[in-house]
Short mmCIF file of C-alpha atoms in Angstrom, two decimals:
data_model
loop_
_atom_site.label_atom_id
_atom_site.label_comp_id
_atom_site.label_asym_id
_atom_site.label_seq_id
_atom_site.Cartn_x
_atom_site.Cartn_y
_atom_site.Cartn_z
CA ILE A 1 -47.84 12.45 -107.51
CA ALA A 2 -44.46 14.10 -107.11
CA GLN A 3 -43.13 12.29 -110.17
CA SER A 4 -46.18 13.27 -112.22
CA VAL A 5 -45.55 16.91 -111.33
CA ARG A 6 -41.89 16.63 -112.30
CA ASP A 7 -42.85 14.94 -115.57
CA PHE A 8 -44.73 18.06 -116.72
CA GLY A 9 -41.93 20.38 -115.56
CA GLY A 10 -43.32 21.37 -112.17
CA ASN A 11 -41.42 21.63 -108.92
CA ALA A 12 -42.50 19.05 -106.33
CA VAL A 13 -41.37 19.49 -102.73
CA MET A 14 -41.73 16.63 -100.27
CA THR A 15 -42.55 17.72 -96.71
CA ARG A 16 -42.19 16.13 -93.31
CA SER A 17 -44.52 13.28 -92.38
CA ASP A 18 -45.59 14.68 -88.99
CA HIS A 19 -47.88 17.49 -90.20
CA VAL A 20 -51.52 17.22 -89.09
CA CYS A 21 -53.01 19.10 -92.06
CA GLY A 22 -52.28 20.59 -95.46
CA SER A 23 -51.83 24.14 -94.15
CA ASP A 24 -49.02 22.95 -91.85
CA ARG A 25 -47.41 21.28 -94.86
CA ILE A 26 -47.66 24.44 -96.98
CA ALA A 27 -46.24 26.54 -94.14
CA GLU A 28 -43.11 24.38 -94.24
CA VAL A 29 -42.69 25.03 -97.97
CA ALA A 30 -43.48 28.76 -97.60
CA GLU A 31 -40.30 29.23 -95.57
CA SER A 32 -38.30 28.69 -98.75
CA TYR A 33 -40.15 31.36 -100.74
CA PRO A 34 -39.60 34.71 -98.95
CA ASP A 35 -40.38 36.73 -102.10
CA LEU A 36 -43.99 35.51 -102.37
CA ASP A 37 -46.89 37.46 -100.88
CA ILE A 38 -49.79 35.06 -101.55
CA ILE A 39 -49.66 31.28 -101.71
CA VAL A 40 -52.54 29.17 -103.07
CA ASN A 41 -53.39 25.67 -101.88
CA VAL A 42 -55.32 23.60 -104.42
CA GLN A 43 -56.04 20.45 -102.47
CA GLY A 44 -55.51 17.00 -103.91
CA ASP A 45 -59.11 15.98 -103.25
CA GLU A 46 -60.34 18.77 -105.59
CA PRO A 47 -58.88 17.69 -108.96
CA GLU A 48 -61.62 19.44 -110.95
CA ILE A 49 -61.01 22.91 -109.53
CA ALA A 50 -61.25 25.59 -112.25
CA GLY A 51 -58.42 27.94 -113.14
CA GLN A 52 -60.84 30.84 -112.62
CA SER A 53 -61.31 29.70 -109.02
CA ILE A 54 -57.58 30.03 -108.39
CA ASP A 55 -57.68 33.56 -109.79
CA GLN A 56 -60.73 34.34 -107.66
CA VAL A 57 -59.17 33.44 -104.30
CA ILE A 58 -56.06 35.47 -105.13
CA THR A 59 -58.19 38.50 -106.06
CA LEU A 60 -60.32 38.09 -102.92
CA LEU A 61 -57.35 38.01 -100.57
CA GLY A 62 -55.57 40.83 -102.36
CA GLY A 63 -58.66 43.02 -101.97
CA ASP A 64 -59.25 42.37 -98.27
CA PRO A 65 -56.38 43.52 -96.05
CA ALA A 66 -58.34 42.44 -92.94
CA SER A 67 -58.13 38.76 -93.94
CA VAL A 68 -55.22 36.35 -93.74
CA MET A 69 -56.86 33.72 -95.95
CA SER A 70 -59.50 33.41 -98.64
CA THR A 71 -61.55 30.49 -99.90
CA LEU A 72 -64.67 29.74 -101.95
CA ALA A 73 -68.19 28.46 -101.41
CA ALA A 74 -71.00 27.35 -103.72
CA PRO A 75 -74.75 27.20 -103.06
CA ILE A 76 -76.18 23.90 -101.83
CA ARG A 77 -79.47 23.01 -103.52
CA SER A 78 -79.75 19.40 -102.37
CA ARG A 79 -80.73 18.17 -98.93
CA GLU A 80 -78.58 15.10 -99.48
CA ARG A 81 -75.50 17.32 -99.89
CA LEU A 82 -76.54 19.48 -96.95
CA CYS A 83 -76.72 16.46 -94.64
CA ASP A 84 -73.58 14.74 -95.98
CA PRO A 85 -70.70 15.03 -93.43
CA SER A 86 -68.14 14.79 -96.24
CA CYS A 87 -69.61 17.99 -97.73
CA VAL A 88 -68.22 20.80 -95.55
CA LYS A 89 -70.58 23.73 -95.03
CA VAL A 90 -69.68 27.35 -94.35
CA THR A 91 -71.51 30.43 -93.08
CA PHE A 92 -70.22 33.98 -93.46
CA ASN A 93 -71.20 37.52 -92.51
CA LYS A 94 -72.22 40.42 -94.76
CA ALA A 95 -68.57 41.42 -95.14
CA GLY A 96 -67.83 37.98 -96.57
CA HIS A 97 -65.84 36.82 -93.53
CA ALA A 98 -66.33 33.22 -92.46
CA LEU A 99 -68.32 32.65 -89.28
CA TYR A 100 -67.97 28.87 -89.10
CA PHE A 101 -67.20 25.75 -91.12
CA SER A 102 -68.89 22.46 -90.24
CA ARG A 103 -69.62 18.96 -91.41
CA SER A 104 -73.13 19.42 -90.00
CA PRO A 105 -75.87 21.41 -91.76
CA ILE A 106 -75.38 25.10 -90.99
CA PRO A 107 -77.47 27.05 -90.47
CA CYS A 108 -79.66 24.33 -88.96
CA ALA A 109 -83.32 25.01 -89.67
CA ARG A 110 -85.49 24.78 -86.58
CA GLU A 111 -88.35 23.66 -88.81
CA TRP A 112 -87.39 22.11 -92.13
CA ASP A 113 -88.99 23.23 -95.39
CA ASP A 114 -87.69 22.06 -98.79
CA ALA A 115 -88.23 25.62 -100.03
CA LEU A 116 -85.15 26.64 -98.04
CA LEU A 117 -83.05 24.97 -100.74
CA SER A 118 -84.50 26.94 -103.64
CA THR A 119 -84.53 30.56 -102.45
CA VAL A 120 -83.06 33.14 -104.83
CA VAL A 121 -80.48 34.10 -102.22
CA PRO A 122 -79.04 30.74 -101.09
CA ASN A 123 -79.34 29.74 -97.44
CA PHE A 124 -76.70 27.00 -97.49
CA PHE A 125 -73.18 26.95 -98.90
CA GLN A 126 -70.72 24.16 -99.61
CA HIS A 127 -67.09 24.95 -98.90
CA ILE A 128 -64.81 24.48 -101.91
CA GLY A 129 -61.40 23.02 -101.06
CA ILE A 130 -59.11 25.84 -102.16
CA TYR A 131 -57.28 28.43 -100.05
CA ALA A 132 -55.12 31.48 -100.63
CA TYR A 133 -52.89 32.53 -97.73
CA ARG A 134 -50.71 35.49 -96.95
CA ARG A 135 -47.25 33.99 -96.68
CA ASP A 136 -46.48 35.80 -93.42
CA PHE A 137 -49.62 34.35 -91.86
CA LEU A 138 -48.66 30.81 -92.90
CA LEU A 139 -45.53 31.14 -90.79
CA THR A 140 -47.76 32.16 -87.88
CA TYR A 141 -50.33 29.43 -88.56
CA ARG A 142 -47.88 26.62 -87.91
CA ASP A 143 -47.33 27.94 -84.38
CA LEU A 144 -51.04 28.26 -83.52
CA THR A 145 -52.40 25.70 -81.09
CA ARG A 146 -54.73 23.19 -82.71
CA SER A 147 -58.16 24.21 -81.45
CA PRO A 148 -60.77 21.88 -79.91
CA LEU A 149 -63.11 22.80 -82.78
CA GLU A 150 -60.53 21.75 -85.35
CA ALA A 151 -59.97 18.46 -83.55
CA ILE A 152 -63.70 17.67 -83.36
CA GLU A 153 -64.61 18.62 -86.95
CA ASN A 154 -61.19 17.75 -88.42
CA LEU A 155 -61.21 21.03 -90.36
CA GLU A 156 -57.94 22.95 -90.38
CA GLN A 157 -59.55 26.32 -91.14
CA LEU A 158 -61.20 26.32 -87.71
CA ARG A 159 -57.77 26.87 -86.16
CA VAL A 160 -57.69 30.22 -87.94
CA LEU A 161 -61.15 31.33 -86.79
CA TYR A 162 -60.55 30.10 -83.25
CA ALA A 163 -57.44 32.28 -83.04
CA GLY A 164 -59.47 35.33 -84.09
CA TYR A 165 -58.31 35.80 -87.69
CA HIS A 166 -60.50 36.54 -90.72
CA ILE A 167 -61.06 34.24 -93.69
CA THR A 168 -62.73 35.84 -96.71
CA VAL A 169 -65.26 33.65 -98.51
CA GLY A 170 -66.12 34.22 -102.16
CA VAL A 171 -69.20 32.72 -103.78
CA THR A 172 -68.89 30.78 -107.01
CA ASP A 173 -71.31 28.85 -109.19
CA ARG A 174 -68.49 26.49 -110.18
CA ILE A 175 -69.46 23.59 -107.95
CA THR A 176 -66.63 21.10 -107.74
CA ARG A 177 -67.04 17.50 -106.68
CA GLY A 178 -64.41 16.77 -104.07
CA ILE A 179 -63.12 13.24 -103.63
CA ASP A 180 -63.80 12.26 -100.04
CA THR A 181 -65.02 8.67 -100.39
CA PRO A 182 -64.30 5.63 -102.61
CA GLU A 183 -67.64 6.29 -104.33
CA ASP A 184 -66.55 9.89 -105.09
CA TYR A 185 -63.37 8.52 -106.66
CA ASP A 186 -65.25 5.99 -108.79
CA ASN A 187 -67.56 8.76 -110.03
CA PHE A 188 -64.55 10.96 -110.84
CA VAL A 189 -62.93 8.19 -112.90
CA CYS A 190 -66.18 7.71 -114.82
CA ARG A 191 -66.39 11.44 -115.58
CA MET A 192 -62.80 11.49 -116.80
CA LYS A 193 -63.45 8.52 -119.08
CA GLU A 194 -66.56 10.21 -120.48
CA THR A 195 -64.63 13.42 -121.08
CA ALA A 196 -61.84 11.53 -122.85
CA GLU A 197 -64.39 9.87 -125.12
CA ASP A 198 -66.39 13.07 -125.68
CA PRO A 199 -64.48 16.33 -124.88
CA THR A 200 -67.69 18.37 -125.23
CA LYS A 201 -69.03 16.94 -121.97
#
């Protein structure tokens, strides 16, 4: 990956091998860039993230001084996706601040009705794997204790919420297909082949 980045003229920085998550890794790199205010993490398992999504998280964080991070979510309209542990769900308040991220369905309907998936205002949201951080917060993040919630769910953003910080969540209709399983990867390769054969797809 590092060589591929260098081949197109990018700057690849290799980090230590003892980090427990991507945010810890980015915090290490952030030390070397004191002139930056906002740093964006486009995760490797989200290769189809749109350029507009990168712009969106930057705009979100820049417009919300109460938050230290921003991220995106897209409506879930499939019960299969809602119940899939590899599809991370998020809930947020009316100010757009994250309440919780989980691999379980949240909110969990006491009595299930398929109509819950088709309401005009969505009830369920899939977390999209992209973050914008304030650089100063990244240097704080690395010193935060890994929370029990983070350890159980294996979701690094829960460390932030557990410590009492705000994460702003923006809603997008650009649903990306993260690569979390071998099947996801196979599907991604097929899509790339189809696109190469027919760029209009």
